[in-house]
XYZ file of C-alpha atoms in Angstrom:
762
model
C 0.000 0.000 0.000
C 1.525 3.322 -1.056
C 1.415 6.226 1.363
C 1.042 9.826 0.280
C 4.279 11.732 0.676
C 3.713 14.586 3.107
C 7.040 16.375 2.880
C 9.330 17.431 0.052
C 10.085 14.259 -1.904
C 13.614 13.117 -2.635
C 14.627 10.222 -4.854
C 17.255 7.543 -4.501
C 18.146 4.405 -6.422
C 19.311 1.432 -4.375
C 21.062 -1.677 -5.652
C 19.229 -4.698 -4.186
C 21.111 -7.946 -3.615
C 19.934 -11.463 -2.853
C 16.793 -11.546 -5.009
C 16.368 -14.926 -6.707
C 12.921 -14.595 -8.281
C 10.304 -11.998 -9.145
C 8.449 -12.723 -5.909
C 11.514 -11.474 -4.021
C 11.238 -8.124 -5.791
C 7.535 -7.981 -4.979
C 8.239 -8.633 -1.306
C 10.897 -5.895 -1.100
C 8.615 -3.463 -2.918
C 5.736 -4.253 -0.581
C 7.878 -3.674 2.527
C 9.210 -0.362 1.242
C 5.789 0.932 0.252
C 4.506 0.219 3.754
C 6.875 2.908 5.077
C 5.234 6.281 5.682
C 6.073 8.722 2.929
C 7.679 6.164 0.633
C 6.810 5.138 -2.914
C 9.036 2.430 -4.366
C 9.384 0.406 -7.532
C 11.677 -2.629 -7.430
C 12.934 -3.997 -10.741
C 14.038 -7.630 -10.510
C 15.706 -7.520 -13.936
C 18.017 -4.614 -13.069
C 18.179 -5.460 -9.330
C 17.424 -1.851 -8.453
C 14.837 -0.040 -6.362
C 13.754 3.442 -7.443
C 12.408 5.172 -4.352
C 10.716 8.516 -3.641
C 10.683 9.394 0.051
C 9.616 12.228 2.333
C 12.008 14.487 4.216
C 11.464 12.608 7.479
C 12.762 9.368 5.915
C 16.480 8.766 5.423
C 18.362 6.509 3.044
C 19.713 4.422 5.972
C 16.063 3.864 6.992
C 15.305 2.523 3.517
C 18.362 0.266 3.528
C 17.447 -1.042 6.993
C 13.929 -1.934 5.774
C 15.318 -3.890 2.842
C 17.796 -5.715 5.079
C 15.014 -6.530 7.549
C 13.219 -8.235 4.670
C 16.216 -10.533 4.152
C 18.023 -8.817 1.284
C 20.905 -6.377 0.907
C 20.735 -2.781 -0.252
C 23.301 -0.141 -1.024
C 23.562 3.127 -2.840
C 25.294 2.564 -6.186
C 28.872 3.783 -6.354
C 29.311 7.271 -7.860
C 28.781 6.840 -11.597
C 31.823 6.570 -13.802
C 30.882 8.566 -16.856
C 31.007 6.627 -20.062
C 32.433 9.871 -21.417
C 35.095 10.354 -18.773
C 37.214 10.443 -21.867
C 34.348 12.239 -23.563
C 30.560 11.966 -23.900
C 27.592 13.098 -21.894
C 25.385 11.876 -19.103
C 26.362 9.315 -16.543
C 26.077 5.600 -16.013
C 28.151 3.196 -14.054
C 31.007 2.471 -16.415
C 31.948 -0.577 -14.342
C 28.494 -2.177 -14.694
C 29.693 -4.684 -17.253
C 32.631 -5.751 -15.112
C 30.378 -6.070 -12.040
C 27.918 -8.214 -14.009
C 30.726 -10.519 -15.138
C 31.983 -10.800 -11.555
C 28.495 -11.714 -10.320
C 28.020 -14.326 -13.042
C 31.375 -16.049 -12.572
C 30.640 -17.876 -9.266
C 27.272 -19.069 -10.584
C 28.963 -20.440 -13.693
C 31.565 -22.189 -11.541
C 28.858 -23.779 -9.393
C 26.973 -24.938 -12.492
C 30.058 -26.522 -14.066
C 30.870 -28.266 -10.793
C 27.303 -29.559 -10.459
C 27.051 -30.878 -14.028
C 30.460 -32.571 -14.047
C 29.837 -34.338 -10.718
C 26.093 -35.033 -11.010
C 26.148 -36.807 -14.390
C 28.006 -39.932 -13.149
C 25.899 -39.978 -9.943
C 22.664 -40.075 -11.937
C 24.106 -42.594 -14.407
C 25.175 -45.029 -11.687
C 21.805 -44.793 -9.946
C 19.742 -45.320 -13.064
C 21.853 -47.943 -14.873
C 22.260 -51.114 -12.741
C 25.144 -52.317 -14.899
C 27.214 -49.383 -13.599
C 26.671 -50.280 -9.942
C 30.051 -51.849 -9.087
C 30.953 -53.037 -5.586
C 31.517 -49.646 -3.945
C 29.539 -47.436 -6.340
C 27.443 -45.947 -3.523
C 30.503 -44.459 -1.838
C 31.730 -42.936 -5.092
C 28.239 -41.466 -5.538
C 28.444 -39.919 -2.070
C 31.895 -38.498 -2.815
C 30.635 -36.899 -6.045
C 27.235 -35.756 -4.755
C 28.462 -34.100 -1.548
C 30.115 -31.079 -3.288
C 27.044 -30.691 -5.536
C 24.599 -30.504 -2.636
C 26.802 -28.386 -0.368
C 28.973 -26.133 -2.544
C 26.999 -25.941 -5.805
C 23.627 -25.847 -4.041
C 24.658 -23.322 -1.385
C 22.765 -20.371 -3.005
C 19.500 -22.317 -2.607
C 20.214 -23.231 1.014
C 21.282 -19.683 1.830
C 18.121 -18.211 0.284
C 15.925 -20.793 2.025
C 17.465 -19.946 5.406
C 17.035 -16.211 4.798
C 13.404 -16.720 3.799
C 12.770 -18.941 6.810
C 14.055 -16.248 9.160
C 11.440 -13.902 7.745
C 8.600 -16.387 7.606
C 8.604 -16.758 3.804
C 8.949 -19.702 1.437
C 9.886 -19.752 -2.259
C 11.058 -22.306 -4.776
C 14.474 -22.023 -3.104
C 12.876 -23.416 0.029
C 11.559 -26.498 -1.728
C 14.817 -27.050 -3.611
C 16.801 -26.802 -0.377
C 14.465 -28.976 1.684
C 14.111 -31.625 -1.042
C 17.801 -31.966 -1.835
C 18.799 -31.818 1.847
C 16.233 -34.492 2.756
C 17.373 -36.784 -0.068
C 21.025 -36.273 0.854
C 20.357 -36.640 4.576
C 18.413 -39.848 4.077
C 21.273 -41.193 1.941
C 23.797 -40.390 4.668
C 21.638 -42.191 7.244
C 21.215 -45.204 4.973
C 24.929 -45.382 4.186
C 26.321 -44.936 7.693
C 23.542 -46.301 9.904
C 21.585 -48.500 7.521
C 22.555 -51.232 5.108
C 23.152 -49.061 2.007
C 26.892 -48.914 2.699
C 27.314 -52.695 2.405
C 29.761 -53.696 -0.384
C 27.918 -54.882 -3.454
C 24.677 -53.052 -2.534
C 22.286 -52.351 -5.408
C 19.058 -50.413 -5.425
C 16.131 -52.651 -4.450
C 13.187 -52.294 -6.793
C 9.925 -51.757 -4.893
C 6.884 -49.847 -6.040
C 5.761 -49.096 -2.509
C 7.611 -47.900 0.574
C 9.654 -50.360 2.592
C 7.607 -51.240 5.648
C 10.362 -53.318 7.165
C 14.031 -52.406 6.976
C 14.010 -49.914 4.128
C 17.423 -48.505 4.914
C 19.130 -50.025 1.892
C 18.236 -47.294 -0.589
C 20.035 -44.013 -1.301
C 18.749 -41.023 -3.272
C 21.931 -39.136 -4.083
C 20.956 -38.894 -7.766
C 17.861 -36.902 -6.817
C 19.848 -34.510 -4.630
C 22.619 -33.965 -7.207
C 20.379 -33.960 -10.301
C 17.879 -31.442 -8.976
C 20.696 -29.102 -7.919
C 22.351 -29.244 -11.357
C 19.111 -28.723 -13.260
C 17.977 -25.744 -11.210
C 21.425 -24.137 -11.335
C 21.301 -24.360 -15.139
C 18.024 -22.460 -15.161
C 19.369 -19.798 -12.811
C 22.526 -19.370 -14.864
C 20.720 -18.734 -18.135
C 18.381 -16.317 -16.397
C 21.358 -14.454 -14.897
C 22.977 -14.167 -18.325
C 19.899 -12.379 -19.628
C 19.831 -10.001 -16.648
C 23.464 -8.939 -17.043
C 22.566 -6.849 -20.114
C 20.066 -4.669 -18.262
C 22.215 -1.519 -18.466
C 23.681 -2.090 -21.924
C 21.218 0.226 -23.676
C 22.395 3.163 -21.589
C 26.056 2.384 -22.195
C 25.456 2.041 -25.935
C 23.735 5.427 -25.965
C 26.517 7.216 -24.163
C 29.294 5.584 -26.151
C 27.974 7.350 -29.250
C 29.382 10.620 -27.947
C 32.702 12.045 -29.059
C 35.677 11.410 -26.786
C 37.871 14.400 -27.523
C 37.225 17.849 -28.946
C 39.316 20.631 -30.473
C 38.562 23.805 -28.519
C 39.353 27.222 -30.033
C 40.970 29.751 -27.723
C 40.294 33.492 -27.745
C 43.622 33.957 -29.549
C 42.595 31.574 -32.301
C 44.764 28.749 -31.038
C 43.588 25.148 -30.930
C 43.861 22.629 -28.092
C 42.490 19.101 -27.782
C 40.668 18.289 -24.534
C 38.276 15.668 -23.186
C 34.631 16.389 -23.968
C 33.986 16.229 -20.212
C 35.967 19.480 -19.898
C 33.708 21.427 -22.276
C 31.755 24.341 -20.796
C 28.748 26.240 -22.074
C 30.005 29.036 -24.306
C 33.164 27.226 -25.455
C 33.776 27.257 -29.195
C 35.078 24.068 -30.780
C 36.100 22.887 -34.215
C 34.402 20.023 -36.080
C 36.257 18.760 -39.127
C 34.648 16.672 -41.913
C 33.918 13.138 -40.676
C 34.165 14.051 -36.981
C 31.410 13.746 -34.397
C 29.952 16.945 -32.996
C 31.063 16.935 -29.370
C 27.976 18.415 -27.698
C 24.780 20.356 -28.387
C 25.505 23.790 -29.751
C 25.012 26.454 -32.413
C 27.054 26.815 -35.603
C 28.930 30.122 -35.595
C 31.127 29.576 -38.639
C 31.072 27.400 -41.750
C 28.429 25.233 -43.413
C 28.036 21.519 -43.924
C 25.652 18.584 -44.128
C 25.170 16.899 -40.756
C 24.471 13.171 -40.677
C 22.149 12.582 -37.706
C 21.221 8.997 -38.631
C 23.051 7.413 -35.672
C 21.043 9.580 -33.294
C 17.714 10.116 -35.074
C 17.513 7.059 -37.304
C 16.584 9.321 -40.232
C 18.806 8.954 -43.281
C 18.449 12.358 -44.950
C 21.294 14.689 -43.925
C 20.508 18.143 -42.597
C 22.238 21.240 -43.948
C 23.735 23.337 -41.155
C 25.133 26.841 -41.391
C 25.780 29.839 -39.177
C 23.024 30.186 -36.559
C 21.709 26.618 -36.942
C 21.522 24.329 -33.902
C 23.394 21.017 -33.966
C 23.226 18.002 -31.669
C 26.029 16.144 -29.953
C 26.980 12.697 -31.367
C 25.875 13.619 -34.910
C 28.509 13.520 -37.664
C 29.808 16.366 -39.778
C 29.501 14.935 -43.288
C 30.855 17.902 -45.226
C 32.765 21.096 -44.518
C 34.503 22.663 -41.541
C 32.281 23.884 -38.701
C 32.887 26.028 -35.650
C 30.258 25.382 -32.974
C 29.486 27.190 -29.717
C 28.454 24.804 -26.927
C 24.965 25.493 -25.535
C 24.420 22.315 -23.468
C 26.987 19.983 -21.941
C 27.065 16.816 -19.820
C 23.742 15.653 -18.437
C 21.826 18.465 -20.180
C 22.530 17.285 -23.735
C 19.922 15.623 -25.917
C 21.976 12.408 -25.872
C 22.003 12.331 -22.056
C 18.274 13.117 -21.894
C 17.552 10.238 -24.268
C 19.637 7.982 -22.010
C 17.432 8.975 -19.084
C 14.337 8.236 -21.180
C 15.610 4.706 -21.790
C 16.391 4.245 -18.104
C 12.965 5.504 -17.015
C 11.216 3.310 -19.586
C 13.108 0.233 -18.380
C 12.468 0.982 -14.710
C 8.763 1.461 -15.377
C 8.481 -1.823 -17.235
C 7.556 -4.399 -14.616
C 9.322 -7.707 -15.104
C 6.907 -10.508 -15.950
C 6.537 -12.753 -12.939
C 7.410 -16.332 -13.708
C 4.439 -18.652 -13.474
C 6.360 -21.137 -11.347
C 7.258 -18.431 -8.833
C 3.625 -17.299 -8.548
C 2.355 -20.803 -7.896
C 5.226 -21.633 -5.529
C 3.872 -19.166 -2.968
C 1.099 -21.708 -2.339
C 2.734 -24.877 -3.643
C 5.835 -24.875 -1.431
C 4.125 -24.580 1.969
C 1.550 -27.193 0.924
C 4.282 -29.689 -0.027
C 6.178 -29.161 3.218
C 2.983 -29.500 5.223
C 2.066 -32.639 3.291
C 5.495 -34.189 3.973
C 5.166 -33.476 7.703
C 1.599 -34.746 7.678
C 2.724 -37.940 5.942
C 5.414 -38.476 8.565
C 2.898 -38.024 11.382
C 0.267 -40.212 9.711
C 2.565 -43.210 9.278
C 4.010 -42.855 12.760
C 0.507 -42.648 14.180
C -0.474 -45.858 12.399
C 2.421 -47.745 13.949
C 4.212 -48.337 10.651
C 7.565 -47.471 12.198
C 10.094 -44.698 11.703
C 11.584 -46.215 8.547
C 8.266 -46.402 6.707
C 7.188 -42.965 7.935
C 10.416 -41.278 6.958
C 10.551 -43.112 3.625
C 7.057 -41.940 2.726
C 7.772 -38.331 3.732
C 11.053 -38.311 1.766
C 9.142 -39.705 -1.229
C 6.762 -36.747 -0.960
C 9.628 -34.243 -0.921
C 11.490 -35.934 -3.766
C 8.427 -36.349 -5.974
C 7.692 -32.655 -5.374
C 11.241 -31.466 -6.090
C 10.815 -29.001 -8.947
C 13.209 -30.638 -11.377
C 10.755 -30.477 -14.277
C 9.685 -27.008 -13.156
C 13.285 -25.877 -13.254
C 13.711 -27.281 -16.756
C 10.379 -26.034 -18.119
C 11.544 -22.521 -18.912
C 15.279 -22.843 -19.694
C 15.042 -25.875 -21.994
C 12.236 -24.380 -24.070
C 14.068 -21.070 -24.097
C 17.344 -22.665 -25.138
C 15.786 -24.634 -27.986
C 13.599 -21.717 -29.061
C 16.432 -19.200 -29.001
C 18.786 -21.610 -30.723
C 16.313 -22.112 -33.537
C 15.705 -18.375 -33.620
C 19.423 -17.682 -34.022
C 19.443 -19.936 -37.091
C 16.650 -17.793 -38.520
C 18.199 -14.450 -37.577
C 16.052 -13.894 -34.464
C 17.483 -13.303 -30.981
C 15.150 -13.678 -27.972
C 16.637 -12.114 -24.853
C 14.836 -13.976 -22.088
C 11.677 -15.641 -20.795
C 10.156 -12.324 -19.705
C 9.934 -11.317 -23.371
C 7.675 -14.192 -24.285
C 4.778 -13.147 -22.053
C 4.424 -9.940 -24.084
C 4.119 -11.595 -27.486
C 0.777 -13.240 -26.794
C -0.899 -9.968 -25.803
C 0.444 -7.702 -28.561
C -2.199 -6.341 -30.948
C -0.450 -3.285 -32.435
C 2.989 -3.051 -34.050
C 4.625 0.370 -34.430
C 7.207 0.472 -37.234
C 9.953 3.060 -37.398
C 10.320 4.064 -41.041
C 13.994 4.636 -41.701
C 16.161 1.524 -41.579
C 13.174 -0.639 -40.688
C 10.615 -0.327 -43.480
C 13.131 1.448 -45.728
C 16.796 0.743 -46.440
C 17.998 3.641 -44.296
C 20.234 5.076 -47.034
C 19.640 7.536 -49.858
C 19.135 5.858 -53.264
C 18.670 7.169 -56.796
C 15.160 6.042 -57.721
C 14.388 7.785 -61.038
C 15.978 9.832 -63.851
C 13.762 12.256 -65.836
C 15.347 13.679 -68.987
C 14.335 16.544 -71.267
C 13.653 15.901 -74.962
C 16.296 13.608 -76.435
C 18.837 13.903 -73.624
C 20.590 10.577 -73.089
C 20.170 9.118 -69.596
C 23.662 7.621 -69.682
C 25.147 11.045 -70.365
C 23.148 12.537 -67.478
C 24.465 9.882 -65.130
C 28.018 10.274 -66.383
C 28.198 14.056 -65.973
C 26.113 14.337 -62.799
C 27.751 11.258 -61.240
C 31.250 12.588 -61.952
C 30.491 15.893 -60.271
C 28.675 14.342 -57.300
C 31.481 11.824 -56.860
C 33.679 14.698 -55.709
C 31.177 15.630 -52.969
C 30.811 14.039 -49.507
C 27.093 14.827 -49.199
C 24.976 11.663 -48.694
C 22.616 12.665 -51.537
C 25.616 13.181 -53.803
C 26.962 9.751 -52.847
C 23.637 8.173 -53.826
C 23.876 9.713 -57.330
C 27.544 8.787 -57.762
C 27.003 5.189 -56.604
C 24.043 4.761 -58.988
C 26.064 6.169 -61.881
C 28.963 3.817 -61.214
C 26.617 0.831 -60.917
C 24.616 1.558 -64.086
C 27.456 2.693 -66.333
C 29.928 0.069 -65.202
C 32.884 2.331 -66.082
C 34.983 4.794 -64.068
C 33.583 8.316 -63.893
C 35.474 11.304 -65.365
C 37.414 13.527 -62.979
C 35.801 17.001 -62.764
C 37.718 20.258 -63.031
C 37.057 23.503 -61.169
C 34.803 21.655 -58.699
C 33.025 23.894 -56.211
C 30.443 23.276 -53.508
C 27.680 25.879 -53.362
C 26.489 25.722 -49.715
C 22.848 24.736 -49.428
C 22.311 24.609 -53.194
C 24.496 21.966 -54.833
C 27.756 21.586 -56.759
C 29.280 22.912 -59.981
C 32.305 22.145 -62.128
C 33.617 21.168 -65.542
C 33.305 17.555 -66.721
C 34.686 16.483 -70.128
C 34.568 20.098 -71.304
C 30.972 20.684 -70.148
C 30.094 23.276 -67.495
C 27.841 21.204 -65.216
C 25.454 22.203 -62.420
C 23.839 19.646 -60.077
C 21.584 20.721 -57.217
C 18.432 22.561 -56.321
C 16.340 24.392 -58.898
C 17.498 27.664 -57.331
C 21.112 26.867 -58.310
C 20.081 26.774 -61.954
C 18.071 29.982 -61.520
C 21.220 31.750 -60.273
C 22.733 30.933 -63.678
C 19.602 32.171 -65.503
C 18.442 28.671 -66.401
C 14.824 27.502 -66.027
C 13.423 23.996 -66.015
C 11.249 23.081 -68.996
C 7.635 22.110 -68.286
C 8.199 18.344 -68.312
C 11.054 18.610 -65.805
C 9.081 21.001 -63.603
C 6.311 18.393 -63.484
C 8.915 15.806 -62.475
C 10.050 18.063 -59.618
C 6.456 18.530 -58.434
C 5.801 14.792 -58.589
C 8.958 13.998 -56.641
C 8.172 16.530 -53.938
C 4.584 15.253 -53.673
C 5.996 11.790 -53.017
C 8.378 13.111 -50.405
C 11.472 12.556 -52.547
C 14.421 14.893 -53.095
C 14.508 16.400 -56.611
C 17.944 17.257 -58.044
C 18.220 19.348 -61.191
C 21.026 18.688 -63.708
C 22.184 21.209 -66.283
C 25.160 21.662 -68.551
C 26.258 24.060 -71.246
C 23.603 26.584 -70.209
C 20.573 24.269 -70.466
C 18.547 22.260 -67.901
C 18.747 18.621 -69.022
C 17.355 16.326 -66.323
C 15.837 15.842 -62.858
C 17.010 13.081 -60.540
C 14.792 11.639 -57.791
C 16.605 10.541 -54.645
C 14.991 9.050 -51.548
C 15.308 6.420 -48.868
C 14.101 3.354 -50.793
C 11.505 0.957 -49.379
C 12.925 -2.515 -48.728
C 11.719 -5.103 -51.234
C 10.391 -7.362 -48.475
C 8.549 -4.727 -46.414
C 5.152 -5.095 -48.110
C 5.209 -8.875 -47.609
C 6.201 -8.323 -43.978
C 3.186 -6.072 -43.384
C 0.919 -8.776 -44.811
C 2.416 -11.354 -42.437
C 2.013 -9.051 -39.433
C -1.656 -8.535 -40.277
C -2.079 -12.309 -40.531
C -0.930 -12.522 -36.893
C -3.756 -10.210 -35.864
C -1.555 -7.125 -35.542
C -2.358 -3.584 -36.679
C 0.753 -1.981 -38.253
C 1.408 1.719 -37.603
C 4.150 3.694 -39.403
C 6.062 6.126 -37.176
C 8.604 8.619 -38.510
C 10.178 12.006 -38.044
C 9.859 12.713 -41.781
C 7.112 14.907 -43.211
C 3.686 13.457 -43.895
C 4.137 13.313 -47.669
C 7.188 11.085 -47.322
C 5.500 8.939 -44.692
C 2.294 8.388 -46.677
C 4.288 7.558 -49.807
C 6.115 4.800 -47.939
C 2.869 3.641 -46.298
C 1.164 3.270 -49.682
C 4.085 1.232 -50.980
C 3.815 -1.329 -48.180
C 0.058 -1.405 -47.614
C -0.401 0.683 -44.451
C -3.534 2.833 -44.271
C -3.069 6.654 -44.134
C -4.876 6.798 -40.785
C -2.217 4.472 -39.376
C 0.629 6.873 -40.239
C 2.161 9.046 -37.501
C 4.603 11.533 -39.048
C 6.759 14.513 -38.031
C 7.489 13.044 -34.584
C 10.557 14.403 -32.796
C 13.062 11.720 -31.692
C 12.429 12.226 -27.983
C 8.649 12.093 -28.525
C 8.486 8.588 -29.985
C 8.183 7.094 -26.502
C 5.165 9.370 -25.930
C 3.468 7.877 -29.002
C 3.919 4.394 -27.522
C 2.545 5.598 -24.169
C -0.482 7.132 -25.887
C -1.279 3.918 -27.750
C -0.921 1.950 -24.519
C -3.259 4.465 -22.859
C -5.846 3.584 -25.499
C -5.776 0.000 -24.225
C -3.485 -1.401 -26.901
C -0.628 -3.816 -26.292
C 2.175 -2.362 -28.377
C 5.149 -3.899 -30.151
C 7.783 -1.474 -31.440
C 10.173 -2.202 -34.321
C 13.105 0.176 -34.789
C 16.818 0.535 -35.373
C 17.935 4.028 -34.339
C 19.105 5.494 -31.046
C 15.962 7.602 -31.022
C 13.991 4.340 -31.015
C 15.729 2.976 -27.891
C 13.417 4.599 -25.339
C 10.322 3.579 -27.315
C 11.635 0.019 -27.669
C 12.139 -0.162 -23.917
C 8.733 1.390 -23.173
C 6.780 -0.846 -25.572
C 5.200 -4.068 -24.345
C 7.461 -5.813 -26.873
C 10.551 -4.213 -28.431
C 11.941 -5.598 -31.697
C 15.306 -4.122 -32.714
C 16.704 -4.426 -36.219
C 20.155 -5.992 -35.950
C 21.399 -3.692 -38.728
C 20.686 -0.704 -36.463
C 22.465 0.900 -33.536
C 23.701 -0.932 -30.447
C 21.458 1.212 -28.250
C 18.334 0.085 -30.108
C 19.451 -3.554 -30.097
C 20.173 -3.571 -26.356
C 16.898 -1.805 -25.493
C 14.805 -4.232 -27.556
C 13.388 -7.540 -26.334
C 13.898 -9.299 -29.658
C 16.683 -8.589 -32.148
C 16.190 -9.228 -35.871
C 19.736 -9.950 -37.031
C 18.871 -10.125 -40.719
C 17.550 -6.565 -40.922
C 14.574 -8.002 -42.851
C 11.188 -6.828 -41.588
C 9.683 -10.234 -42.410
C 11.741 -11.517 -39.501
C 9.511 -9.459 -37.177
C 6.536 -11.685 -37.996
C 8.699 -14.806 -37.658
C 10.030 -13.525 -34.322
C 6.547 -13.034 -32.899
C 5.444 -16.463 -34.136
C 8.529 -18.130 -32.653
C 8.195 -16.265 -29.358
C 4.514 -17.230 -29.068
C 5.285 -20.863 -29.831
C 8.154 -20.887 -27.310
C 5.860 -19.397 -24.687
C 3.248 -22.028 -25.492
C 5.869 -24.729 -24.997
C 6.896 -23.250 -21.644
C 3.276 -23.111 -20.523
C 2.651 -26.728 -21.520
C 5.880 -27.758 -19.767
C 4.795 -26.022 -16.585
C 1.295 -27.487 -16.804
C 2.521 -31.073 -17.122
C 5.206 -30.530 -14.474
C 2.578 -29.371 -11.998
C 0.077 -31.990 -13.158
C 2.702 -34.641 -12.464
C 3.097 -33.296 -8.928
C -0.640 -33.125 -8.349
C -1.039 -36.745 -9.457
C 2.096 -38.151 -7.808
C 1.995 -36.421 -4.423
C -1.076 -38.343 -3.157
C 0.497 -41.634 -4.300
C 3.708 -40.834 -2.434
C 1.833 -39.769 0.700
C -0.183 -42.993 0.608
C 3.020 -45.047 0.564
C 2.465 -46.295 -2.983
C 5.766 -44.884 -4.235
C 9.086 -45.508 -2.592
C 11.659 -42.695 -2.894
C 13.570 -44.481 -5.629
C 10.447 -44.768 -7.792
C 9.658 -41.176 -6.913
C 13.121 -40.201 -8.129
C 12.590 -42.160 -11.349
C 9.203 -40.496 -11.867
C 10.799 -37.128 -11.280
C 13.461 -37.964 -13.884
C 10.776 -39.072 -16.350
C 8.967 -35.758 -15.932
C 12.229 -34.030 -16.805
C 12.676 -36.191 -19.901
C 9.136 -35.299 -20.970
C 9.799 -31.579 -20.535
C 13.044 -31.779 -22.546
C 11.376 -33.789 -25.298
C 8.500 -31.326 -25.523
C 10.974 -28.442 -25.749
C 12.962 -30.130 -28.524
C 9.893 -29.935 -30.760
C 10.744 -26.251 -31.236
C 13.595 -27.334 -33.503
C 11.003 -27.946 -36.229
C 9.930 -24.280 -36.323
C 10.123 -22.851 -39.849
C 10.071 -19.269 -41.063
C 7.004 -18.405 -43.144
C 7.448 -18.512 -46.894
């Protein structure tokens, strides 16, 4: 229950340690929110608590509350800026190293468990392997598995017990400890340690001297299986902060600052101050947000905005940090630095979106809140029942151990990771990366898919799409002269023309003479003795040349379709118009059809003008009413929020840094693998191929994997529901219970392996 904050609110982010499942996060959150003046959100995936608290509450109070719940809490170390050598904003630069350090001991425990448990299980299940002293070798191998490898489960169970709580860790610990303890008793005090002992085969419990059986395979096998599940889950969690790091690493590292005397000095971007003037040479990143005070150029903002068309920048124009100077020399005056830059603000958007995205609670964890106490109570009840009936301690203890072993969540532990491993492995073969089990819950609910235009529906690069010539002008000559002149320019539009000319002509282009760039208008020069102009219509007008009617119509048609029209003239006469635009991918229309077949409504989202957006939408089959255009990069996340506010479950497909916050905010984020690292890390699914058809395949595969997990969990629980009464009634001895448990695991693995048959559509 949240309490209204009565005093001035402060905020703190605490790193929470010791959480092993989503129910742990829920318990910490509940305890914190019970404090007066506190509102908390605990994110299991990032292992952080974001807390607002009143002035009469202190951070030590918050930490004490978390520790009283059985977990650890600390304020994160002062952030090491990703741009300490340059960049903006702040994240913990050591987060990756810390994640690796946290994962290493779990990996070591898993390797130990697997290596030692395999021969223990083999000897117990294959009578031919039971040599004279096999039981003692089994004990030697199983002991480190149960104690060292299984220590995280025992530690969590003890911590939960101290606070009156029980989770799956409790059942794992109790089950494996009971099986191991019984085996120790049977070996040292019973007859199981006798040389030449083999497992007796009895369907029911031993009512006489049943001390000749050991259950080390159950103790070691369960520990190894559950550790495997925890390890793969931990691997997914370690990437929680990667989106932020990818964002900040886009920034420049060093910058050339101009002194008042005109001198130049190279410093770290972190040393920049508002008002400093710095130099940006062609090909360099702009160090921070600022205003151009000298020079003109085309600025490539695609890494930040995802939009391919370059933006002309001259004196007085604003520019954004992390964008690239694609043309001439610029002098920029810094207007925002550090955490105030657009790049840093976008990083905070991603962080807020991730923190506000509640981790899907695993079905097994939800049910365990009731299942675990019931099993423990049933085991104790079984012990009391058999003792009360005079069956003797051996029979009573055997029956109760059978209950614990049959209930050990071996199949439950395998249900998610095996399906996930097979599903993700098959996905990787098809160019689809699924990041974790939490992703799968979202795929079933999604009904709307928002598609970023540039780099997702389109190629993300400028392409020559059409050549319109006047009268009898030869198209090859147009391409030769215009391509030669544009080949000398670094402008992305010019590169598109030059590349098309080289591809279509198949011969080297002439070298122009007297080449000159006319800022904001185009280029001019002499090619093979012809005075050539290539650029905007205004460039031709400055030379007293007008476009004939047919070429003027071509310009109007190009502009109506949202394309860039480039006029070409030579020897005093306008000869042609070239149409350049970001081309639609050949497979995008088919992809839209497949998405609709999955029951999804596609929506096109772009920062381009509406004419461009609707032209692309028509090409791929998206209705005009489902086009959202002219959206600023930082506002894309607001579009996702608005759609979610309308009751829709939203999937987002994008590839740019500006898509990262929206990908994180969406119910399901699909990142194009050909895009930026920030978008890929913020997304839930990554489409390695860069083919939009993979989005439909990804959703199909994710839904099928989720269906497999659900069926695994159902049969794992159904097995427990059916087997527990049999064990309590004494109809299953612990060895048979262990075999039944193993069979349930085999069933789960076999069901998961069916995902290998998944095929991409078409």
